[in-house]
Each structure stands twice: as C-alpha cells, then as structure tokens.
mmCIF file of C-alpha atoms in Angstrom:
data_model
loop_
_atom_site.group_PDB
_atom_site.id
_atom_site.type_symbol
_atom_site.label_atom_id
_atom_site.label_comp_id
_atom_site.label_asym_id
_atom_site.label_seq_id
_atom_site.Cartn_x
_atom_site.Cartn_y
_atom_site.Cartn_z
ATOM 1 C CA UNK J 169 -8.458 25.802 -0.222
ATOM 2 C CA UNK J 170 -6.202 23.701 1.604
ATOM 3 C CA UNK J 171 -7.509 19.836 1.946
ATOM 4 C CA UNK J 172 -8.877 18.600 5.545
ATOM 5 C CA UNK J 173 -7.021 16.302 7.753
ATOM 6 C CA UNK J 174 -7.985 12.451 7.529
ATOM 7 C CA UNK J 175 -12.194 12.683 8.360
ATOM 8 C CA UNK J 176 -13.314 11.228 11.921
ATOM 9 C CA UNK J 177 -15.093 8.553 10.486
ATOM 10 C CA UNK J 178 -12.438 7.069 8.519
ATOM 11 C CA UNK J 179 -10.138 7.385 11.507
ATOM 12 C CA UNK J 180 -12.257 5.610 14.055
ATOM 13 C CA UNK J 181 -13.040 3.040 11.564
ATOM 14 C CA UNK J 182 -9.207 2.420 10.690
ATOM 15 C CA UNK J 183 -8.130 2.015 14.348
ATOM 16 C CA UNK J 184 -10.825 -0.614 14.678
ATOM 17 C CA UNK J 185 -9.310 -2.296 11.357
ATOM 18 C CA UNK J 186 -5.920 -2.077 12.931
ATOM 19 C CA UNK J 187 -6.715 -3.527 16.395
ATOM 20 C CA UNK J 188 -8.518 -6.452 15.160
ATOM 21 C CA UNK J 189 -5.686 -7.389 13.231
ATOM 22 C CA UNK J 190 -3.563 -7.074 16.114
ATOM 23 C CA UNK J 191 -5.416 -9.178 18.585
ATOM 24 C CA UNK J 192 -5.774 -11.792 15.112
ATOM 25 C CA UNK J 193 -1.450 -11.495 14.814
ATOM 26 C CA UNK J 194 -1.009 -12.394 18.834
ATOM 27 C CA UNK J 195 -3.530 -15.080 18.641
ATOM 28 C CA UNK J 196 -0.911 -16.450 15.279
ATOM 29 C CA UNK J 197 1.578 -16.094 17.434
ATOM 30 C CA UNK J 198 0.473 -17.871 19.912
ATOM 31 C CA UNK J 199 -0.734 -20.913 18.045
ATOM 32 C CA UNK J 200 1.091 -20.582 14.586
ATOM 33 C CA UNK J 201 0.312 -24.698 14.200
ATOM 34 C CA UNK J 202 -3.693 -23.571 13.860
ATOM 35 C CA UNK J 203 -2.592 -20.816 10.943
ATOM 36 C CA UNK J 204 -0.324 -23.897 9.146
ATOM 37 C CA UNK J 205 -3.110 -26.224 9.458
ATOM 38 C CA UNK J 206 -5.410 -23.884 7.667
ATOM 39 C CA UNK J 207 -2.658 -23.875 4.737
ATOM 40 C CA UNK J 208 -1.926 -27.084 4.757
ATOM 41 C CA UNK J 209 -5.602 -28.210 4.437
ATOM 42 C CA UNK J 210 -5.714 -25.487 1.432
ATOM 43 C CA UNK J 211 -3.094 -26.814 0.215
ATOM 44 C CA UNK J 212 -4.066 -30.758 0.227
ATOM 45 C CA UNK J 213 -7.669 -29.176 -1.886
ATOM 46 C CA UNK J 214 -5.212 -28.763 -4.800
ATOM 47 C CA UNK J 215 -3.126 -31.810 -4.027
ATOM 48 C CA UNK J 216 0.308 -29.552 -3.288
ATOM 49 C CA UNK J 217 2.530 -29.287 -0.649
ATOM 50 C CA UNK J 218 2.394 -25.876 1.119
ATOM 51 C CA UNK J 219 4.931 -23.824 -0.473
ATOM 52 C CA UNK J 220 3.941 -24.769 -3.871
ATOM 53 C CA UNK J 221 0.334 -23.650 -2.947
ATOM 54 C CA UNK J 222 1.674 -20.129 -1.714
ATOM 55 C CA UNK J 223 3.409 -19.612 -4.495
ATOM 56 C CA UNK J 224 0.977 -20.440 -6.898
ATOM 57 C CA UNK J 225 -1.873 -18.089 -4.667
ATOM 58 C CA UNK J 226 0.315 -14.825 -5.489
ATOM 59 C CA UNK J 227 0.215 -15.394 -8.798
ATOM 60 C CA UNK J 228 -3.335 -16.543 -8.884
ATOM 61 C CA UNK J 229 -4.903 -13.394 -11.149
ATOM 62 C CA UNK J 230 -8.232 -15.143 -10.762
ATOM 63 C CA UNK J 231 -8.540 -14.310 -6.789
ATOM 64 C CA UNK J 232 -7.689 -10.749 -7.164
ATOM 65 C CA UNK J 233 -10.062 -9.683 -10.056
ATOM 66 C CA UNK J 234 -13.179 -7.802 -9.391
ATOM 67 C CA UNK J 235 -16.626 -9.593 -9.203
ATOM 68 C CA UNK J 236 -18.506 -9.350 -12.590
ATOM 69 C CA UNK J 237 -20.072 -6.712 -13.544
ATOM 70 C CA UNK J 238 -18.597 -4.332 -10.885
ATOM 71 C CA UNK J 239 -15.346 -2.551 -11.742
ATOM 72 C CA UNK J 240 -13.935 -1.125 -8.410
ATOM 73 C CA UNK J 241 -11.216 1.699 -8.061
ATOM 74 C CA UNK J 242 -8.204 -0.202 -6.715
ATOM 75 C CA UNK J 243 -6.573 1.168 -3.917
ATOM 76 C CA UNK J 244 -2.968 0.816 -3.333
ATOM 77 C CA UNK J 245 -0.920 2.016 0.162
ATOM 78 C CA UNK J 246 2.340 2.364 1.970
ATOM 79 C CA UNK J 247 3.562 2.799 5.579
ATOM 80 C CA UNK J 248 1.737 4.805 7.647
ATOM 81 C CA UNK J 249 1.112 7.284 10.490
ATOM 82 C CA UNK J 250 1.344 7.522 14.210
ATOM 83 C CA UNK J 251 -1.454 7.203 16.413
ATOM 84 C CA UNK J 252 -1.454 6.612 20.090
ATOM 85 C CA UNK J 253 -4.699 4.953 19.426
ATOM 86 C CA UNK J 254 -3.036 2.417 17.474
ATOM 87 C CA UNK J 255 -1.509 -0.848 18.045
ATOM 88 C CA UNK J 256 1.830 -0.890 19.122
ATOM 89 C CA UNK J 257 4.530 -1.745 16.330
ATOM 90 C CA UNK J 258 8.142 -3.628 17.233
ATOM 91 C CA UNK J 259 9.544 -0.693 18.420
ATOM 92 C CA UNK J 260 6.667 0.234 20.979
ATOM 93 C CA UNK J 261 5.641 3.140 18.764
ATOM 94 C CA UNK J 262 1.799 3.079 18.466
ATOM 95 C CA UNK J 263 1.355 3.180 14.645
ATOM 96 C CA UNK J 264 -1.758 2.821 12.024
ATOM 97 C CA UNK J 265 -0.927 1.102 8.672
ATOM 98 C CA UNK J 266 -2.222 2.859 5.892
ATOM 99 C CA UNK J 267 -3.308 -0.321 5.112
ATOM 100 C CA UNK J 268 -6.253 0.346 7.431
ATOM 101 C CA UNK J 269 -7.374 3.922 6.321
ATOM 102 C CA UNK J 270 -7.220 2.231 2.917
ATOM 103 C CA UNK J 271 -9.704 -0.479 3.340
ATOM 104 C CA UNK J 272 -11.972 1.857 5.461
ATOM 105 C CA UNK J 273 -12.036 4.582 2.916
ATOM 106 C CA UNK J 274 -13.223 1.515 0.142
ATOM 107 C CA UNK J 275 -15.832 0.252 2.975
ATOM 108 C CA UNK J 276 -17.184 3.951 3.284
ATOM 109 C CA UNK J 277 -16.980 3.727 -0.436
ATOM 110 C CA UNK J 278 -18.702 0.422 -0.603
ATOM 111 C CA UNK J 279 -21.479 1.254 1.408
ATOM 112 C CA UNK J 280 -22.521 4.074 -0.927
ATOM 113 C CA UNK J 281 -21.849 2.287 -3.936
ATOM 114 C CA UNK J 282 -20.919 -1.755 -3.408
ATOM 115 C CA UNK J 283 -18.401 -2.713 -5.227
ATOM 116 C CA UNK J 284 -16.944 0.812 -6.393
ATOM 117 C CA UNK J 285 -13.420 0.324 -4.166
ATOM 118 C CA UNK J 286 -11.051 -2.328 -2.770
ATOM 119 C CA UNK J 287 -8.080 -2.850 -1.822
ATOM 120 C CA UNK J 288 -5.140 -5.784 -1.936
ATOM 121 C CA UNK J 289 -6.360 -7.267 1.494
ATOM 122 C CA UNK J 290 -10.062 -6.988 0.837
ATOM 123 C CA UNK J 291 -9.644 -9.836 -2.334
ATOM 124 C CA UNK J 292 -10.365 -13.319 -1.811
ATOM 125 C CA UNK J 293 -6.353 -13.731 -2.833
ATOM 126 C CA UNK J 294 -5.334 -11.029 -0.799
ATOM 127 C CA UNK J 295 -7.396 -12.142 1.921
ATOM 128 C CA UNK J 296 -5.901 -15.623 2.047
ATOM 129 C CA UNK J 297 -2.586 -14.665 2.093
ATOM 130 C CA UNK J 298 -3.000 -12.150 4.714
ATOM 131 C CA UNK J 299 -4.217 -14.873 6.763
ATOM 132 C CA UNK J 300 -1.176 -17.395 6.176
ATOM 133 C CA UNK J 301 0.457 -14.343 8.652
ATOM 134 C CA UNK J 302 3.439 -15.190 7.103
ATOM 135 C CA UNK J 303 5.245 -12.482 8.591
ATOM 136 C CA UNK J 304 5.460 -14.119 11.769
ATOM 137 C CA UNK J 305 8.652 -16.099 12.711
ATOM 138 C CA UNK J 306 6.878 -18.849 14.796
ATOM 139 C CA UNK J 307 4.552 -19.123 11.281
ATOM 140 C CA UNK J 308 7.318 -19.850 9.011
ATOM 141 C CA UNK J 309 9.286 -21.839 11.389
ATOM 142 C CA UNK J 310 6.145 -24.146 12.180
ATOM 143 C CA UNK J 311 5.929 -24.943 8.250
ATOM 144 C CA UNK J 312 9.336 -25.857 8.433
ATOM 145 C CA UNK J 313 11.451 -22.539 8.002
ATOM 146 C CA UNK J 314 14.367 -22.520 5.374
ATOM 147 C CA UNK J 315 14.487 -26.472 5.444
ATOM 148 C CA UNK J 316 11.021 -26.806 3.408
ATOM 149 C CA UNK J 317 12.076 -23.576 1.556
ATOM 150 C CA UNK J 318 10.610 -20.783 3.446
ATOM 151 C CA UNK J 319 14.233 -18.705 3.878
ATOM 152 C CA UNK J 320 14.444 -15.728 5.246
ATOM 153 C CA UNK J 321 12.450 -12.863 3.358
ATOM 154 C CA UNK J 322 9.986 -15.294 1.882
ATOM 155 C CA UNK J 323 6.618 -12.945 3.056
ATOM 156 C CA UNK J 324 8.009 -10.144 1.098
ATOM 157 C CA UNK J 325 8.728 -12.131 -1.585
ATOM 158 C CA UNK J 326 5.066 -13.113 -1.721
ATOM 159 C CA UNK J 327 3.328 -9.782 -1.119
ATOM 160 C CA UNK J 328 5.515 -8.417 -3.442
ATOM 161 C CA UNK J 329 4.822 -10.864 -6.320
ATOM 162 C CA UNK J 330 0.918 -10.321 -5.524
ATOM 163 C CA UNK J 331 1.022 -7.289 -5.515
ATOM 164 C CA UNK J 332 2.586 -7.220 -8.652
ATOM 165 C CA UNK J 333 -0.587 -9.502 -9.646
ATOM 166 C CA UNK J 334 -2.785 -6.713 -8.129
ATOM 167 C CA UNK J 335 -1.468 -4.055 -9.917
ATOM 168 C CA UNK J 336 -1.594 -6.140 -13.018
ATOM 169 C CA UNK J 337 -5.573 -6.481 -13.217
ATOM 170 C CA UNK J 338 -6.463 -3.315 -11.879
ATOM 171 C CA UNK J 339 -8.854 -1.365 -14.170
ATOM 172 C CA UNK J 340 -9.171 2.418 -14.386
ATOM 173 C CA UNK J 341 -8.571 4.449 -11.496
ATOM 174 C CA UNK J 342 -6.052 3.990 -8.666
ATOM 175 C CA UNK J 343 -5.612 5.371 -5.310
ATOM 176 C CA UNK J 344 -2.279 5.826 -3.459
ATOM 177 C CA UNK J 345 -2.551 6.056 0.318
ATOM 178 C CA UNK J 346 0.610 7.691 1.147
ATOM 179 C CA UNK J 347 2.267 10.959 -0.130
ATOM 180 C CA UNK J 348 5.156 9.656 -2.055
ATOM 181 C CA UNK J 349 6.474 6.022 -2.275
ATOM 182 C CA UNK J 350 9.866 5.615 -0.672
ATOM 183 C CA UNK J 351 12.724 3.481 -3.115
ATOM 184 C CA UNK J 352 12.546 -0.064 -0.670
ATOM 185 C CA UNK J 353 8.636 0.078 -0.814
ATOM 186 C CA UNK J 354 6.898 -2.648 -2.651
ATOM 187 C CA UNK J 355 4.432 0.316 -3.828
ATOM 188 C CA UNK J 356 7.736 1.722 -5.030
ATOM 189 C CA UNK J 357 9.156 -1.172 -6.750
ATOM 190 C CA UNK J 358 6.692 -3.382 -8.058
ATOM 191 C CA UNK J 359 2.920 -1.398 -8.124
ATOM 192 C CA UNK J 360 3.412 2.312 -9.709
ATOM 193 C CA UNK J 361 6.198 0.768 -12.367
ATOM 194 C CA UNK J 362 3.512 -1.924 -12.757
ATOM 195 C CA UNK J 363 0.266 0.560 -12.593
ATOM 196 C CA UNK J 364 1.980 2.608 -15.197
ATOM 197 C CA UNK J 365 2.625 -0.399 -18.148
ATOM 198 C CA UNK J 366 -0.480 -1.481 -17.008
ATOM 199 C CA UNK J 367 -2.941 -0.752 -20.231
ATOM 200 C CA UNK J 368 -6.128 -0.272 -18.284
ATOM 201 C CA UNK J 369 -4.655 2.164 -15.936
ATOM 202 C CA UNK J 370 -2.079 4.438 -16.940
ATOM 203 C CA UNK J 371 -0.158 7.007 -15.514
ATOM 204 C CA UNK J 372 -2.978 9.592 -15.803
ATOM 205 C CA UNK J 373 -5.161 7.151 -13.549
ATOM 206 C CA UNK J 374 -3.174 7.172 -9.947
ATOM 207 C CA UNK J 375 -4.109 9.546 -7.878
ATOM 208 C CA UNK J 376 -2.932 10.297 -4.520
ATOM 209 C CA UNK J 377 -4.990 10.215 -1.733
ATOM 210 C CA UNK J 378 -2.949 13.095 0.637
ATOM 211 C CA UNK J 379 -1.436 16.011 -0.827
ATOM 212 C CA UNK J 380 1.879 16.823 -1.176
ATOM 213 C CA UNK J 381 4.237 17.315 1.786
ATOM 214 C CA UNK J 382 3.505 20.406 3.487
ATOM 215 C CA UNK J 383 8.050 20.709 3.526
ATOM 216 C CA UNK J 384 8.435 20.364 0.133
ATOM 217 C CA UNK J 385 9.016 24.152 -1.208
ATOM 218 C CA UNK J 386 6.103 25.771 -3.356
ATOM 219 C CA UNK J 387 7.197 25.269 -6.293
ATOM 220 C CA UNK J 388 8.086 21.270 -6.147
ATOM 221 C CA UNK J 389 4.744 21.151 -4.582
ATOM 222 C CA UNK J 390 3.206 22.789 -7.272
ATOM 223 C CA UNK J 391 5.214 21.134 -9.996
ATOM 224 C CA UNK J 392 6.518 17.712 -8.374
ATOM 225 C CA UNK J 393 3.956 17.419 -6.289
ATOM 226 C CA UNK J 394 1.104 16.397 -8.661
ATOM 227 C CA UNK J 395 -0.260 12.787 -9.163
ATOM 228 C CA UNK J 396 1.774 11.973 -11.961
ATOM 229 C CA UNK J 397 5.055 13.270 -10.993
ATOM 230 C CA UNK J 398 4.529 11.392 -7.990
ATOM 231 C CA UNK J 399 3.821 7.975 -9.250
ATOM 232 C CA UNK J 400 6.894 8.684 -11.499
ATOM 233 C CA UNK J 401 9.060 9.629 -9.589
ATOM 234 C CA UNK J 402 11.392 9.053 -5.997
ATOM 235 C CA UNK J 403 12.179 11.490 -3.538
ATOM 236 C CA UNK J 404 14.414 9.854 -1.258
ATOM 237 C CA UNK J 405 17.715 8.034 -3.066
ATOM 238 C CA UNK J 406 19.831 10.233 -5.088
ATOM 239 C CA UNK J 407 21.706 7.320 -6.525
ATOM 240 C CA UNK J 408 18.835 5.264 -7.953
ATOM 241 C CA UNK J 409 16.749 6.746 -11.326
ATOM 242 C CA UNK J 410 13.866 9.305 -10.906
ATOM 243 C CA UNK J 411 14.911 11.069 -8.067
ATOM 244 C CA UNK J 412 14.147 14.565 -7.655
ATOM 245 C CA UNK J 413 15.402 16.482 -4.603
ATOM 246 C CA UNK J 414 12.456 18.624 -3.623
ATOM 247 C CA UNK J 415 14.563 21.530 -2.217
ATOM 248 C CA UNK J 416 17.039 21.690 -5.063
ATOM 249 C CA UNK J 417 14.225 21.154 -7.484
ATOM 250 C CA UNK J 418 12.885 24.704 -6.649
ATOM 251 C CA UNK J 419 16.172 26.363 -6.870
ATOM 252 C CA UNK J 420 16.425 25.356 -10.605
ATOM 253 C CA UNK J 421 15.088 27.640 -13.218
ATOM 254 C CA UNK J 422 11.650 27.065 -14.949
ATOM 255 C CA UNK J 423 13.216 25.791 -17.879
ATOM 256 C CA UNK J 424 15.134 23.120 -15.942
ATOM 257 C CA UNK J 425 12.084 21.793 -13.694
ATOM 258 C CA UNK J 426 10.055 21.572 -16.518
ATOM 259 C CA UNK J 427 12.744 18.904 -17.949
ATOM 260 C CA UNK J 428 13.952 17.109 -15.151
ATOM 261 C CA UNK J 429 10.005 16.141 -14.739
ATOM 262 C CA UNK J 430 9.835 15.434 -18.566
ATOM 263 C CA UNK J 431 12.486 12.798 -17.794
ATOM 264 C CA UNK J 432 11.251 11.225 -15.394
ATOM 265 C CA UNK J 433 7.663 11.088 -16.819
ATOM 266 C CA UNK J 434 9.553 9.380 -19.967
ATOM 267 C CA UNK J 435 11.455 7.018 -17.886
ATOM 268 C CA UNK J 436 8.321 5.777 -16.162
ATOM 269 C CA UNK J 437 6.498 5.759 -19.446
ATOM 270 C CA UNK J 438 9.123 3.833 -21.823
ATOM 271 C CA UNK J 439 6.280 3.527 -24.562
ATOM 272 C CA UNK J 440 6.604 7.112 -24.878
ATOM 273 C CA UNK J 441 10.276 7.753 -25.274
ATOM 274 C CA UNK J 442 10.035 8.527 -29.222
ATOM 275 C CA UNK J 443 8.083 11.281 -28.204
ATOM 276 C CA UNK J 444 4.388 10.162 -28.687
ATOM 277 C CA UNK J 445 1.870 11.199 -26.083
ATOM 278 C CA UNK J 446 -0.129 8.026 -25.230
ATOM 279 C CA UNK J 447 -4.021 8.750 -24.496
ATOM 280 C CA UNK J 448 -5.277 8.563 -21.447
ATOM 281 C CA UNK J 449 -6.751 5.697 -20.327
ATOM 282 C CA UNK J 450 -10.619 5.962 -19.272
ATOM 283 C CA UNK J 451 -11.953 5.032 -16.297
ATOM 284 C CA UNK J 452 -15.148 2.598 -16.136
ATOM 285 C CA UNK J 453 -18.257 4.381 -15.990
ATOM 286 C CA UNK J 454 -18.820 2.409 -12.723
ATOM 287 C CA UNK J 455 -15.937 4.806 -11.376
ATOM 288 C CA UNK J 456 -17.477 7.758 -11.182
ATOM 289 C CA UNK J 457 -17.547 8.112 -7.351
ATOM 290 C CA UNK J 458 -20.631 8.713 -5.532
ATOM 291 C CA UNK J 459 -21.500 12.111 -4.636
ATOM 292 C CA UNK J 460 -21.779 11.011 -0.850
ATOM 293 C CA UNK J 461 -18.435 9.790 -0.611
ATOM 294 C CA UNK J 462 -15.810 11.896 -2.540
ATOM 295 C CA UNK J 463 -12.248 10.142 -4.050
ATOM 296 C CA UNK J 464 -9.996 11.598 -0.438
ATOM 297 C CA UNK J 465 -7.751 14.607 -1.258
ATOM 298 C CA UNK J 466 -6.130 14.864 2.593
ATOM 299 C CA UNK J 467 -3.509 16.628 4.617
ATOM 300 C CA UNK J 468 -1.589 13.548 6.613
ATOM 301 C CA UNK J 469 -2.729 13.297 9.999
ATOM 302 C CA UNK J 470 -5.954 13.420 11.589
ATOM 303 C CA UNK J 471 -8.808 16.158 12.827
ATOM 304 C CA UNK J 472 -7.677 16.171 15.935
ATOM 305 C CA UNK J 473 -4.151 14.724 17.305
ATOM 306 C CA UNK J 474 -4.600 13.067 21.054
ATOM 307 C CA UNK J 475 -1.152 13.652 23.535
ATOM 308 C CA UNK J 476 -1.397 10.321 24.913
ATOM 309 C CA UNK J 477 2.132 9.079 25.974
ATOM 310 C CA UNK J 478 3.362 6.048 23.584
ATOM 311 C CA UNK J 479 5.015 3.209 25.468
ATOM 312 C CA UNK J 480 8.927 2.800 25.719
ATOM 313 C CA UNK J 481 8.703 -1.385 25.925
ATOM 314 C CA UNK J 482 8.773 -3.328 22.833
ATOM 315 C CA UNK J 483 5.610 -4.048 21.305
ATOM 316 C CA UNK J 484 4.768 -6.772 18.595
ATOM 317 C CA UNK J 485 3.325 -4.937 15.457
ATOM 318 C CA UNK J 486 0.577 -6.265 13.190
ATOM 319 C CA UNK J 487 1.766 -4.846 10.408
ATOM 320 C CA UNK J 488 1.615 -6.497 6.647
ATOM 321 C CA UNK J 489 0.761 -5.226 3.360
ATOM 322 C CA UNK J 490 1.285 -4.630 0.041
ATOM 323 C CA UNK J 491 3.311 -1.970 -0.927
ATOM 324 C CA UNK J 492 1.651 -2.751 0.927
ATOM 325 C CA UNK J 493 2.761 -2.860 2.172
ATOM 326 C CA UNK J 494 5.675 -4.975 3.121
ATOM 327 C CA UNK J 495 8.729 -4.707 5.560
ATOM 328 C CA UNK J 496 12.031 -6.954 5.035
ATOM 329 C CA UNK J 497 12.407 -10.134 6.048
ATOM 330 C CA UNK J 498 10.007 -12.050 8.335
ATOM 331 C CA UNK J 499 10.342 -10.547 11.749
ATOM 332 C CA UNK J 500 7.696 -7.470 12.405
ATOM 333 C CA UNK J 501 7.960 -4.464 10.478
ATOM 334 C CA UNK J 502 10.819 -1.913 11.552
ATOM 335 C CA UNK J 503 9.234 1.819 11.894
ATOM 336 C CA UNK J 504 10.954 3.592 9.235
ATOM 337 C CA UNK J 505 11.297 7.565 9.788
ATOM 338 C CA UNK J 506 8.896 9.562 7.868
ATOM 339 C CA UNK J 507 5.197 9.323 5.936
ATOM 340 C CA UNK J 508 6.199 6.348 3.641
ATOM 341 C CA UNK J 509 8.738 4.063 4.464
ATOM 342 C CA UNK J 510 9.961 0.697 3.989
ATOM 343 C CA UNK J 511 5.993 -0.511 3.396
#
C-alpha cells in the first residue's frame, strides 16, 4: 500500500511553526540591536566576548543531549516543500521548512510519549542559536560584521558545526525529513557521514520519513530507494563520491546494482571495508514509538494541495536550520529547485 500524504494535523501544526518564526525573523530585522543584546549579555555570563561565546555554544555537547532518563529519537531535516500557506521565502515563493513538519511530528510525538522525539531546534543549544538569527544581515552587521570576525558565511559555519555536535550525541534511532539529501546540504555533508560513524546510531538506524521519489524508476526505488542506500548515498552530483544516477541505475543489470550499492554502503561505512558486517546498533527501549503516533512513512506533499496564487514580489524568508538546515552565506535562504536542496 502506497504511504499517505503528510497528515492534516501535522500540516496545520507546521504552518503555525513556520509563521511564528516568520513574524519572530521581521521583528530581528527590525531591531537586530535587541537580538545582540541578548548575546552579548550571554556572553558577559561566561566572561567572553560574543564570537567566542558562539563558537563555543556549537560545540557545547552538553546543550544538545537529551534530559536524563529519556532517550528521544533525533530527528534530522532538509529543505522543504511549497505551500501557499506558508511564509514567503526571498524569492516570494511561499515555502514550509521541513524544519517545521520536523518539530511538529516530535511535538505530536511528545505529547503521546514526552520526551520520545526532538529535533536540532527544540534543544536548549539549538534553541539558543536559533535565536542569535544569525542569518540575518542587519544581525551580523550590528555585532560588528567581518571587523569583529563574523565574515561572510559565518551562520552556516555555525549550524553546520552544531549540527555536527547533534549528530554526534544522538542515540538510537534517527529520522530524516526529506527524501534524499542533496551534495551542498549540511544534512549531506556533516549529519548522515556523522550519523553513520556515530556508534550509538549506525547506518541501520536512519530512517526516512517520506518515501522514495515517486520519478525515480522501480527498480532504484526498490533498490536505491531504501533507508540505507539513502543515507549512503547522493543523487544529484556525478562528480563527487556516492552518486548513483537513479535512471541509469535501473538500466544496469542485477548484478551491477547490487555492487554499485555495495560500494557505496562501504564507502559510507569505512569500518567495514575489510569486509566485516558491523551489528546493528539497538535502539533504546524508550524508542519504541507509541502506538498512537506511528514513526511517519509519507508521500511528499500534503492531503490536500490549495491553488492559492503565490506572490511575484520579493519576500523575506524565515528560513534556518540544520541540515538543517542551512543556506550559504548570511543573506535569506535561496529556493533551490526540487524536494531537498541547499538546506
């Protein structure tokens, strides 16, 4: 049976996600010196300037580990989907951040079970980074831009080094909102390569939370298209390692898909390159989701798909993340074509 479109509930809750973040990001932009206060205040509590403080926060392990005693399924995301619903990015195209289905799926979660899901943004570090908005140009230029040492891609620097972090302590089971993780995504670059050296996770522990693209012929779907071959591999640069072109992957003869995926299962798993098959890593008892609320196995896109017209004037966009979740440089995301993109 094919799976269902992204439920109602998660949907509605999402958009309200998304468009208090929005209003949040124009009320940063409008008074970045209130956002720099707030960091420079955190930043005096540990006797540091600023930057130093930043830096240390994405490394800070201790502000992204799980509450004792509770060991949640960490959820990881990139890019997202259109929605007319949905704030407005740069480009004026009205677009939700995964980000948001993400951390409503682990409230949904939450409420059946507290403390079962999470995501980058819901930690305290996560949190407190979120809320330097450092993706903002009238942020970075109010703490001094590249004269106090916050050059030009400095936020993805730091959501990409704490996400790293993120990936680092997460324990057991992992969920990847997105279908595949395009090559410039920090999901991409820093979380599966990290998710799969990570001891406590494995490769056999990420799990996708939408299905394979509906494009992709039936056999890459069947054969490239599962968890693991996904968190291995890239779809999208033919000149960087992993990649797997999903239409010339089904022309190739049993024999040959079966070893161009053994390759690239090796090559994200260097410990097993003489051969060994690692065990799989078990998830925490305190995994095992709740009946109520089932680990999401979606089709992209939502139950129903409203025809309201999307604005041609350039919008700002509230987008920020980890794999999320981040977009080059410090001016607002760029919409990248397709499911996952640049985030």
């Amino acid at each position: 049976m094919s799976p269902e479109p992204i439920p109602k509930y998660i949907e509605q809750g999402a958009l309200r996600r998304a468009n208090a973040r929005y209003q949040a990001t124009l009320e940063a932009r409008r008074d970045p010196e209130s956002v720099v206060e707030r960091i420079k205040a955190a930043a005096e509590a540990k006797q540091m300037k600023p930057k130093a403080y930043i830096d240390s926060l994405v490394k800070d392990k201790e502000k992204l580990v799980a509450p004792e005693g509770t060991h949640p399924i960490s959820a990881f995301w990139s890019f997202g989907i259109e929605h007319p619903e949905a704030p407005p990015n740069n480009k004026g195209v009205h677009f939700l951040d995964q980000r948001f289905i993400a951390e409503e799926w682990a409230a949904q979660r939450n409420k059946a079970n507290p403390g079962v899901a999470q995501t980058l943004e819901t930690t305290e570090g996560g949190r407190e980074l979120d809320d330097m908005f450092l993706w903002e140009d009238a942020v970075i230029g109010a703490l001094g831009g590249a004269q106090k040492g916050f050059n030009p891609g400095y936020a993805r620097e730091c959501w990409g080094r704490i996400s790293t972090s993120y990936a680092e302590v997460a324990e057991g089971r992992a969920v990847v909102f997105g279908q595949t993780a395009h090559t410039l995504s920090i999901l991409h670059q820093e979380e599966l390569r990290t998710l799969c050296a990570n001891e406590k996770v494995g490769l056999d522990n990420i799990h996708f939370a939408y299905e394979a693209p509906r494009d992709w012929p039936v056999e890459t779907r069947a054969e490239a298209g599962t968890d693991a071959v996904r968190a291995a591999a890239q779809f999208n640069d033919p000149t960087l390692p992993r990649y797997i072109d999903p239409k010339a992957f089904a022309a190739d003869a049993p024999e040959a898909r079966k070893a161009k995926i053994d390759k690239v299962l090796t090559a994200a798993t260097p410990a097993q390159e003489a051969g060994a098959q690692a065990e799989a890593v078990a998830a925490p008892v305190g995994q095992a989701p709740p009946k109520s609320v089932r680990t999401p196995l979606w089709q992209v896109g939502f139950k129903s798909t409203p025809t309201a017209a999307r604005p041609a004037s350039r919008g700002p966009s509230a987008g920020t993340g980890t794999g999320a979740g981040a977009a080059p440089d410090l001016a607002p995301r760029p919409l990248t074509t397709g499911m996952d993109g640049m985030a």
